[in-house]
Amino acid sequence: MNRQNMSSVSLPVRRYSSARSNLMLMMVFTLVNTVLAALKGDIYFLFSCYAAHMSAVLGREFYDLTGSVPYLLIGLGVALLVLLPYLVCWIQSKKRRGWLIAALVLFAIDTVMLAVDALAMAQASFIMDLVFHIWLLVSLFLGVRAGKAALAEQAAPALEETTFYDASLGGEPDTKCLGQPQEERKYRLIVQAMHGGRTIEVRRSYGLTELVIDGRLYGKWEGVSESSYEIVARVDGHEIATRFLPTGKQTIEVDGEIIAKKQRLY
């Protein structure tokens, strides 16, 4: 990416992309180190997962002691199993910030394991490993912090490109997508409906009700105590709304017609 393109990308997007790139780089170096350890190579690259590398090292040591190939294969297998969750986190984090949080937690545990062994063995060779571990932790942490804004920014333009409004035809323009619905807090799916090939959901978390269409946020209402409210959006020329009535009924309406409703108890 050239300097001009970099300047046009916002800081949250850059940080989130950088965190994911660094996570992938760590997996690549770990895989190389794992193979080298199994082959008893003398080269070792920093920026690796400690648990995966040590699994391969231990497998090689047991193989050297016993001459039994299964020990070598088990060491390699465990190393790959350790890396697998990181790969899943990297793939899923493209659209879900929570998976980057999971990667941060996993690598924090790996860093603790490295620090414990470094203190137990009191070897200076661990210092650079710790430095790179801390650097990646900081990168992942910054990516997690920027993730919500970055994903919302990436989602909104993609939707805008699929909608078209011609002012000469009259009517109202479509509602601009607000990005991704919140995923940090646990939410309840209050009511759901299908219309015109689109999935319409009303989600409720503590103090927040969201109108979600095809996984994207189009409107929200904030308040801990609910009495009555409505959230309205226009998508593809249709007015899509959810209303909470004083009787406790939650509805989904399209162009004024109720297509789904639910009597809520709380």
mmCIF file of N, CA and C in Angstrom, residues 106-212:
data_model
loop_
_atom_site.group_PDB
_atom_site.id
_atom_site.type_symbol
_atom_site.label_atom_id
_atom_site.label_comp_id
_atom_site.label_asym_id
_atom_site.label_seq_id
_atom_site.Cartn_x
_atom_site.Cartn_y
_atom_site.Cartn_z
ATOM 1 N N LEU A 106 -5.393 -15.674 24.192
ATOM 2 C CA LEU A 106 -4.536 -16.840 23.950
ATOM 3 C C LEU A 106 -3.058 -16.462 23.983
ATOM 4 N N PHE A 107 -2.726 -15.349 23.331
ATOM 5 C CA PHE A 107 -1.312 -14.964 23.279
ATOM 6 C C PHE A 107 -0.844 -14.417 24.625
ATOM 7 N N ALA A 108 -1.752 -13.846 25.408
ATOM 8 C CA ALA A 108 -1.391 -13.414 26.760
ATOM 9 C C ALA A 108 -1.024 -14.625 27.618
ATOM 10 N N ILE A 109 -1.778 -15.713 27.476
ATOM 11 C CA ILE A 109 -1.459 -16.951 28.202
ATOM 12 C C ILE A 109 -0.103 -17.484 27.759
ATOM 13 N N ASP A 110 0.153 -17.444 26.451
ATOM 14 C CA ASP A 110 1.436 -17.898 25.921
ATOM 15 C C ASP A 110 2.580 -17.055 26.473
ATOM 16 N N THR A 111 2.350 -15.751 26.614
ATOM 17 C CA THR A 111 3.372 -14.848 27.156
ATOM 18 C C THR A 111 3.660 -15.169 28.614
ATOM 19 N N VAL A 112 2.616 -15.488 29.376
ATOM 20 C CA VAL A 112 2.810 -15.864 30.785
ATOM 21 C C VAL A 112 3.651 -17.139 30.878
ATOM 22 N N MET A 113 3.360 -18.118 30.023
ATOM 23 C CA MET A 113 4.148 -19.356 30.005
ATOM 24 C C MET A 113 5.615 -19.064 29.706
ATOM 25 N N LEU A 114 5.857 -18.184 28.739
ATOM 26 C CA LEU A 114 7.229 -17.812 28.394
ATOM 27 C C LEU A 114 7.911 -17.108 29.557
ATOM 28 N N ALA A 115 7.191 -16.202 30.217
ATOM 29 C CA ALA A 115 7.774 -15.459 31.334
ATOM 30 C C ALA A 115 8.118 -16.380 32.500
ATOM 31 N N VAL A 116 7.248 -17.354 32.772
ATOM 32 C CA VAL A 116 7.509 -18.303 33.866
ATOM 33 C C VAL A 116 8.770 -19.114 33.589
ATOM 34 N N ASP A 117 8.896 -19.625 32.369
ATOM 35 C CA ASP A 117 10.093 -20.393 32.014
ATOM 36 C C ASP A 117 11.337 -19.519 32.011
ATOM 37 N N ALA A 118 11.189 -18.267 31.580
ATOM 38 C CA ALA A 118 12.332 -17.353 31.564
ATOM 39 C C ALA A 118 12.850 -17.106 32.971
ATOM 40 N N LEU A 119 11.934 -16.941 33.926
ATOM 41 C CA LEU A 119 12.343 -16.732 35.320
ATOM 42 C C LEU A 119 12.939 -17.996 35.917
ATOM 43 N N ALA A 120 12.364 -19.144 35.567
ATOM 44 C CA ALA A 120 12.854 -20.411 36.123
ATOM 45 C C ALA A 120 14.247 -20.750 35.611
ATOM 46 N N MET A 121 14.500 -20.477 34.332
ATOM 47 C CA MET A 121 15.789 -20.834 33.735
ATOM 48 C C MET A 121 16.820 -19.717 33.831
ATOM 49 N N ALA A 122 16.342 -18.494 34.060
ATOM 50 C CA ALA A 122 17.239 -17.340 34.222
ATOM 51 C C ALA A 122 18.248 -17.241 33.083
ATOM 52 N N GLN A 123 17.739 -17.327 31.852
ATOM 53 C CA GLN A 123 18.610 -17.222 30.681
ATOM 54 C C GLN A 123 18.308 -15.933 29.923
ATOM 55 N N ALA A 124 19.371 -15.225 29.533
ATOM 56 C CA ALA A 124 19.223 -13.956 28.822
ATOM 57 C C ALA A 124 18.604 -14.139 27.441
ATOM 58 N N SER A 125 18.679 -15.358 26.905
ATOM 59 C CA SER A 125 18.157 -15.615 25.560
ATOM 60 C C SER A 125 16.640 -15.427 25.479
ATOM 61 N N PHE A 126 15.979 -15.436 26.640
ATOM 62 C CA PHE A 126 14.525 -15.265 26.653
ATOM 63 C C PHE A 126 14.108 -13.801 26.499
ATOM 64 N N ILE A 127 15.038 -12.882 26.718
ATOM 65 C CA ILE A 127 14.675 -11.464 26.766
ATOM 66 C C ILE A 127 14.058 -10.989 25.453
ATOM 67 N N MET A 128 14.719 -11.297 24.332
ATOM 68 C CA MET A 128 14.200 -10.842 23.044
ATOM 69 C C MET A 128 12.847 -11.481 22.722
ATOM 70 N N ASP A 129 12.683 -12.738 23.119
ATOM 71 C CA ASP A 129 11.380 -13.386 22.929
ATOM 72 C C ASP A 129 10.288 -12.640 23.691
ATOM 73 N N LEU A 130 10.598 -12.262 24.929
ATOM 74 C CA LEU A 130 9.628 -11.530 25.742
ATOM 75 C C LEU A 130 9.304 -10.172 25.126
ATOM 76 N N VAL A 131 10.326 -9.507 24.604
ATOM 77 C CA VAL A 131 10.115 -8.196 23.974
ATOM 78 C C VAL A 131 9.145 -8.317 22.795
ATOM 79 N N PHE A 132 9.366 -9.328 21.952
ATOM 80 C CA PHE A 132 8.492 -9.508 20.795
ATOM 81 C C PHE A 132 7.090 -9.945 21.212
ATOM 82 N N HIS A 133 6.995 -10.749 22.258
ATOM 83 C CA HIS A 133 5.677 -11.141 22.762
ATOM 84 C C HIS A 133 4.901 -9.908 23.242
ATOM 85 N N ILE A 134 5.570 -9.057 24.006
ATOM 86 C CA ILE A 134 4.914 -7.856 24.524
ATOM 87 C C ILE A 134 4.510 -6.933 23.377
ATOM 88 N N TRP A 135 5.381 -6.841 22.374
ATOM 89 C CA TRP A 135 5.069 -5.989 21.218
ATOM 90 C C TRP A 135 3.807 -6.473 20.504
ATOM 91 N N LEU A 136 3.683 -7.783 20.313
ATOM 92 C CA LEU A 136 2.494 -8.321 19.657
ATOM 93 C C LEU A 136 1.257 -8.147 20.532
ATOM 94 N N LEU A 137 1.417 -8.301 21.845
ATOM 95 C CA LEU A 137 0.289 -8.081 22.753
ATOM 96 C C LEU A 137 -0.233 -6.653 22.632
ATOM 97 N N VAL A 138 0.685 -5.693 22.576
ATOM 98 C CA VAL A 138 0.283 -4.288 22.432
ATOM 99 C C VAL A 138 -0.441 -4.079 21.101
ATOM 100 N N SER A 139 0.085 -4.684 20.035
ATOM 101 C CA SER A 139 -0.540 -4.564 18.717
ATOM 102 C C SER A 139 -1.956 -5.142 18.725
ATOM 103 N N LEU A 140 -2.120 -6.314 19.336
ATOM 104 C CA LEU A 140 -3.445 -6.933 19.415
ATOM 105 C C LEU A 140 -4.392 -6.100 20.272
ATOM 106 N N PHE A 141 -3.872 -5.553 21.376
ATOM 107 C CA PHE A 141 -4.694 -4.726 22.262
ATOM 108 C C PHE A 141 -5.192 -3.477 21.539
ATOM 109 N N LEU A 142 -4.294 -2.823 20.805
ATOM 110 C CA LEU A 142 -4.694 -1.634 20.046
ATOM 111 C C LEU A 142 -5.702 -1.997 18.957
ATOM 112 N N GLY A 143 -5.513 -3.172 18.355
ATOM 113 C CA GLY A 143 -6.457 -3.627 17.344
ATOM 114 C C GLY A 143 -7.835 -3.884 17.923
ATOM 115 N N VAL A 144 -7.876 -4.481 19.109
ATOM 116 C CA VAL A 144 -9.155 -4.743 19.776
ATOM 117 C C VAL A 144 -9.866 -3.432 20.098
ATOM 118 N N ARG A 145 -9.110 -2.459 20.606
ATOM 119 C CA ARG A 145 -9.708 -1.161 20.944
ATOM 120 C C ARG A 145 -10.271 -0.460 19.709
ATOM 121 N N ALA A 146 -9.567 -0.611 18.596
ATOM 122 C CA ALA A 146 -9.993 0.064 17.366
ATOM 123 C C ALA A 146 -11.004 -0.751 16.565
ATOM 124 N N GLY A 147 -11.219 -2.005 16.967
ATOM 125 C CA GLY A 147 -12.010 -2.928 16.162
ATOM 126 C C GLY A 147 -13.432 -2.487 15.887
ATOM 127 N N LYS A 148 -14.118 -1.992 16.899
ATOM 128 C CA LYS A 148 -15.522 -1.619 16.720
ATOM 129 C C LYS A 148 -15.664 -0.522 15.664
ATOM 130 N N ALA A 149 -14.839 0.521 15.776
ATOM 131 C CA ALA A 149 -14.899 1.623 14.813
ATOM 132 C C ALA A 149 -14.439 1.178 13.429
ATOM 133 N N ALA A 150 -13.404 0.338 13.398
ATOM 134 C CA ALA A 150 -12.856 -0.113 12.112
ATOM 135 C C ALA A 150 -13.866 -0.952 11.340
ATOM 136 N N LEU A 151 -14.507 -1.894 12.015
ATOM 137 C CA LEU A 151 -15.474 -2.764 11.342
ATOM 138 C C LEU A 151 -16.712 -1.988 10.902
ATOM 139 N N ALA A 152 -17.127 -1.029 11.726
ATOM 140 C CA ALA A 152 -18.275 -0.203 11.347
ATOM 141 C C ALA A 152 -17.955 0.635 10.116
ATOM 142 N N GLU A 153 -16.743 1.158 10.069
ATOM 143 C CA GLU A 153 -16.327 1.986 8.926
ATOM 144 C C GLU A 153 -16.218 1.160 7.653
ATOM 145 N N GLN A 154 -15.743 -0.074 7.783
ATOM 146 C CA GLN A 154 -15.602 -0.932 6.614
ATOM 147 C C GLN A 154 -16.953 -1.427 6.109
ATOM 148 N N ALA A 155 -17.908 -1.604 7.025
ATOM 149 C CA ALA A 155 -19.212 -2.146 6.637
ATOM 150 C C ALA A 155 -20.089 -1.104 5.954
ATOM 151 N N ALA A 156 -20.051 0.132 6.424
ATOM 152 C CA ALA A 156 -20.943 1.159 5.903
ATOM 153 C C ALA A 156 -20.757 1.446 4.417
ATOM 154 N N PRO A 157 -19.515 1.660 3.918
ATOM 155 C CA PRO A 157 -19.360 1.927 2.491
ATOM 156 C C PRO A 157 -19.824 0.772 1.620
ATOM 157 N N ALA A 158 -19.615 -0.456 2.098
ATOM 158 C CA ALA A 158 -20.001 -1.625 1.306
ATOM 159 C C ALA A 158 -21.503 -1.639 1.067
ATOM 160 N N LEU A 159 -22.258 -1.218 2.064
ATOM 161 C CA LEU A 159 -23.708 -1.206 1.909
ATOM 162 C C LEU A 159 -24.152 -0.050 1.028
ATOM 163 N N GLU A 160 -23.497 1.114 1.194
ATOM 164 C CA GLU A 160 -23.885 2.277 0.416
ATOM 165 C C GLU A 160 -23.735 2.014 -1.074
ATOM 166 N N GLU A 161 -22.758 1.219 -1.455
ATOM 167 C CA GLU A 161 -22.530 0.939 -2.861
ATOM 168 C C GLU A 161 -23.634 0.075 -3.466
ATOM 169 N N THR A 162 -24.397 -0.629 -2.635
ATOM 170 C CA THR A 162 -25.436 -1.519 -3.147
ATOM 171 C C THR A 162 -26.798 -0.836 -3.236
ATOM 172 N N THR A 163 -26.909 0.411 -2.747
ATOM 173 C CA THR A 163 -28.178 1.110 -2.776
ATOM 174 C C THR A 163 -28.081 2.321 -3.691
ATOM 175 N N PHE A 164 -29.206 2.675 -4.316
ATOM 176 C CA PHE A 164 -29.218 3.783 -5.260
ATOM 177 C C PHE A 164 -30.488 4.579 -5.055
ATOM 178 N N TYR A 165 -30.311 5.875 -4.990
ATOM 179 C CA TYR A 165 -31.481 6.738 -4.810
ATOM 180 C C TYR A 165 -31.479 7.814 -5.886
ATOM 181 N N ASP A 166 -32.563 7.895 -6.624
ATOM 182 C CA ASP A 166 -32.717 8.896 -7.675
ATOM 183 C C ASP A 166 -33.727 9.928 -7.187
ATOM 184 N N ALA A 167 -33.244 11.135 -6.913
ATOM 185 C CA ALA A 167 -34.114 12.172 -6.358
ATOM 186 C C ALA A 167 -35.253 12.524 -7.305
ATOM 187 N N SER A 168 -35.066 12.312 -8.615
ATOM 188 C CA SER A 168 -36.105 12.653 -9.588
ATOM 189 C C SER A 168 -37.332 11.763 -9.463
ATOM 190 N N LEU A 169 -37.169 10.616 -8.807
ATOM 191 C CA LEU A 169 -38.290 9.691 -8.643
ATOM 192 C C LEU A 169 -39.157 10.053 -7.449
ATOM 193 N N GLY A 170 -38.703 11.011 -6.641
ATOM 194 C CA GLY A 170 -39.442 11.394 -5.459
ATOM 195 C C GLY A 170 -39.206 10.421 -4.323
ATOM 196 N N GLY A 171 -39.978 10.572 -3.246
ATOM 197 C CA GLY A 171 -39.804 9.693 -2.100
ATOM 198 C C GLY A 171 -38.613 10.109 -1.251
ATOM 199 N N GLU A 172 -38.215 9.244 -0.351
ATOM 200 C CA GLU A 172 -37.131 9.535 0.571
ATOM 201 C C GLU A 172 -35.937 8.634 0.285
ATOM 202 N N PRO A 173 -34.726 9.142 0.565
ATOM 203 C CA PRO A 173 -33.535 8.297 0.373
ATOM 204 C C PRO A 173 -33.471 7.202 1.424
ATOM 205 N N ASP A 174 -32.739 6.147 1.121
ATOM 206 C CA ASP A 174 -32.560 5.058 2.077
ATOM 207 C C ASP A 174 -31.753 5.525 3.281
ATOM 208 N N THR A 175 -32.012 4.887 4.405
ATOM 209 C CA THR A 175 -31.279 5.190 5.632
ATOM 210 C C THR A 175 -29.847 4.682 5.531
ATOM 211 N N LYS A 176 -28.915 5.491 5.964
ATOM 212 C CA LYS A 176 -27.511 5.090 5.939
ATOM 213 C C LYS A 176 -27.239 4.055 7.029
ATOM 214 N N CYS A 177 -26.521 3.022 6.668
ATOM 215 C CA CYS A 177 -26.156 1.981 7.634
ATOM 216 C C CYS A 177 -25.281 2.573 8.730
ATOM 217 N N LEU A 178 -25.529 2.172 9.975
ATOM 218 C CA LEU A 178 -24.746 2.654 11.111
ATOM 219 C C LEU A 178 -23.557 1.759 11.427
ATOM 220 N N GLY A 179 -23.366 0.712 10.633
ATOM 221 C CA GLY A 179 -22.240 -0.190 10.870
ATOM 222 C C GLY A 179 -22.698 -1.531 11.417
ATOM 223 N N GLN A 180 -21.895 -2.094 12.297
ATOM 224 C CA GLN A 180 -22.191 -3.395 12.879
ATOM 225 C C GLN A 180 -22.938 -3.235 14.197
ATOM 226 N N PRO A 181 -23.864 -4.149 14.513
ATOM 227 C CA PRO A 181 -24.500 -4.112 15.836
ATOM 228 C C PRO A 181 -23.487 -4.440 16.915
ATOM 229 N N GLN A 182 -23.792 -4.051 18.148
ATOM 230 C CA GLN A 182 -22.852 -4.299 19.238
ATOM 231 C C GLN A 182 -22.740 -5.799 19.498
ATOM 232 N N GLU A 183 -21.520 -6.236 19.806
ATOM 233 C CA GLU A 183 -21.261 -7.648 20.097
ATOM 234 C C GLU A 183 -20.588 -7.827 21.456
ATOM 235 N N GLU A 184 -20.268 -6.698 22.134
ATOM 236 C CA GLU A 184 -19.526 -6.803 23.396
ATOM 237 C C GLU A 184 -20.389 -7.373 24.523
ATOM 238 N N ARG A 185 -21.649 -6.962 24.553
ATOM 239 C CA ARG A 185 -22.543 -7.427 25.611
ATOM 240 C C ARG A 185 -23.503 -8.483 25.069
ATOM 241 N N LYS A 186 -23.937 -9.359 25.949
ATOM 242 C CA LYS A 186 -24.893 -10.392 25.565
ATOM 243 C C LYS A 186 -26.231 -9.740 25.220
ATOM 244 N N TYR A 187 -26.857 -10.202 24.141
ATOM 245 C CA TYR A 187 -28.131 -9.626 23.728
ATOM 246 C C TYR A 187 -29.182 -10.725 23.560
ATOM 247 N N ARG A 188 -30.470 -10.305 23.590
ATOM 248 C CA ARG A 188 -31.589 -11.203 23.328
ATOM 249 C C ARG A 188 -32.176 -10.863 21.961
ATOM 250 N N LEU A 189 -32.520 -11.883 21.200
ATOM 251 C CA LEU A 189 -33.229 -11.681 19.937
ATOM 252 C C LEU A 189 -34.716 -11.620 20.270
ATOM 253 N N ILE A 190 -35.277 -10.420 20.251
ATOM 254 C CA ILE A 190 -36.663 -10.243 20.681
ATOM 255 C C ILE A 190 -37.642 -10.773 19.638
ATOM 256 N N VAL A 191 -37.479 -10.332 18.395
ATOM 257 C CA VAL A 191 -38.370 -10.772 17.321
ATOM 258 C C VAL A 191 -37.598 -10.723 16.007
ATOM 259 N N GLN A 192 -37.961 -11.625 15.091
ATOM 260 C CA GLN A 192 -37.244 -11.748 13.822
ATOM 261 C C GLN A 192 -38.246 -12.001 12.701
ATOM 262 N N ALA A 193 -37.924 -11.515 11.492
ATOM 263 C CA ALA A 193 -38.805 -11.743 10.342
ATOM 264 C C ALA A 193 -37.987 -11.707 9.061
ATOM 265 N N MET A 194 -38.545 -12.325 8.016
ATOM 266 C CA MET A 194 -37.955 -12.282 6.676
ATOM 267 C C MET A 194 -38.885 -11.480 5.769
ATOM 268 N N HIS A 195 -38.280 -10.625 4.926
ATOM 269 C CA HIS A 195 -39.093 -9.863 3.977
ATOM 270 C C HIS A 195 -38.235 -9.506 2.768
ATOM 271 N N GLY A 196 -38.693 -9.894 1.588
ATOM 272 C CA GLY A 196 -37.965 -9.558 0.368
ATOM 273 C C GLY A 196 -36.550 -10.095 0.333
ATOM 274 N N GLY A 197 -36.345 -11.249 0.962
ATOM 275 C CA GLY A 197 -35.014 -11.840 0.986
ATOM 276 C C GLY A 197 -34.105 -11.260 2.052
ATOM 277 N N ARG A 198 -34.614 -10.322 2.858
ATOM 278 C CA ARG A 198 -33.815 -9.719 3.924
ATOM 279 C C ARG A 198 -34.229 -10.265 5.286
ATOM 280 N N THR A 199 -33.249 -10.391 6.167
ATOM 281 C CA THR A 199 -33.505 -10.827 7.539
ATOM 282 C C THR A 199 -33.566 -9.601 8.436
ATOM 283 N N ILE A 200 -34.692 -9.438 9.116
ATOM 284 C CA ILE A 200 -34.900 -8.284 9.997
ATOM 285 C C ILE A 200 -34.934 -8.786 11.436
ATOM 286 N N GLU A 201 -34.120 -8.188 12.293
ATOM 287 C CA GLU A 201 -34.033 -8.609 13.695
ATOM 288 C C GLU A 201 -34.168 -7.396 14.612
ATOM 289 N N VAL A 202 -34.770 -7.644 15.758
ATOM 290 C CA VAL A 202 -34.783 -6.655 16.835
ATOM 291 C C VAL A 202 -34.033 -7.278 18.002
ATOM 292 N N ARG A 203 -32.934 -6.659 18.376
ATOM 293 C CA ARG A 203 -32.085 -7.174 19.444
ATOM 294 C C ARG A 203 -32.139 -6.238 20.651
ATOM 295 N N ARG A 204 -32.092 -6.851 21.821
ATOM 296 C CA ARG A 204 -32.119 -6.067 23.056
ATOM 297 C C ARG A 204 -30.984 -6.497 23.966
ATOM 298 N N SER A 205 -30.115 -5.550 24.334
ATOM 299 C CA SER A 205 -29.115 -5.765 25.376
ATOM 300 C C SER A 205 -29.376 -4.721 26.455
ATOM 301 N N TYR A 206 -28.581 -4.705 27.496
ATOM 302 C CA TYR A 206 -28.858 -3.803 28.619
ATOM 303 C C TYR A 206 -28.830 -2.346 28.155
ATOM 304 N N GLY A 207 -29.983 -1.696 28.244
ATOM 305 C CA GLY A 207 -30.060 -0.285 27.901
ATOM 306 C C GLY A 207 -30.023 0.027 26.424
ATOM 307 N N LEU A 208 -30.170 -0.976 25.560
ATOM 308 C CA LEU A 208 -30.037 -0.734 24.124
ATOM 309 C C LEU A 208 -30.921 -1.689 23.321
ATOM 310 N N THR A 209 -31.725 -1.129 22.412
ATOM 311 C CA THR A 209 -32.493 -1.911 21.442
ATOM 312 C C THR A 209 -31.991 -1.552 20.049
ATOM 313 N N GLU A 210 -31.760 -2.571 19.207
ATOM 314 C CA GLU A 210 -31.188 -2.331 17.888
ATOM 315 C C GLU A 210 -32.067 -2.944 16.796
ATOM 316 N N LEU A 211 -32.204 -2.212 15.694
ATOM 317 C CA LEU A 211 -32.868 -2.715 14.492
ATOM 318 C C LEU A 211 -31.770 -3.164 13.533
ATOM 319 N N VAL A 212 -31.692 -4.481 13.317
ATOM 320 C CA VAL A 212 -30.609 -5.068 12.528
ATOM 321 C C VAL A 212 -31.205 -5.707 11.276
#
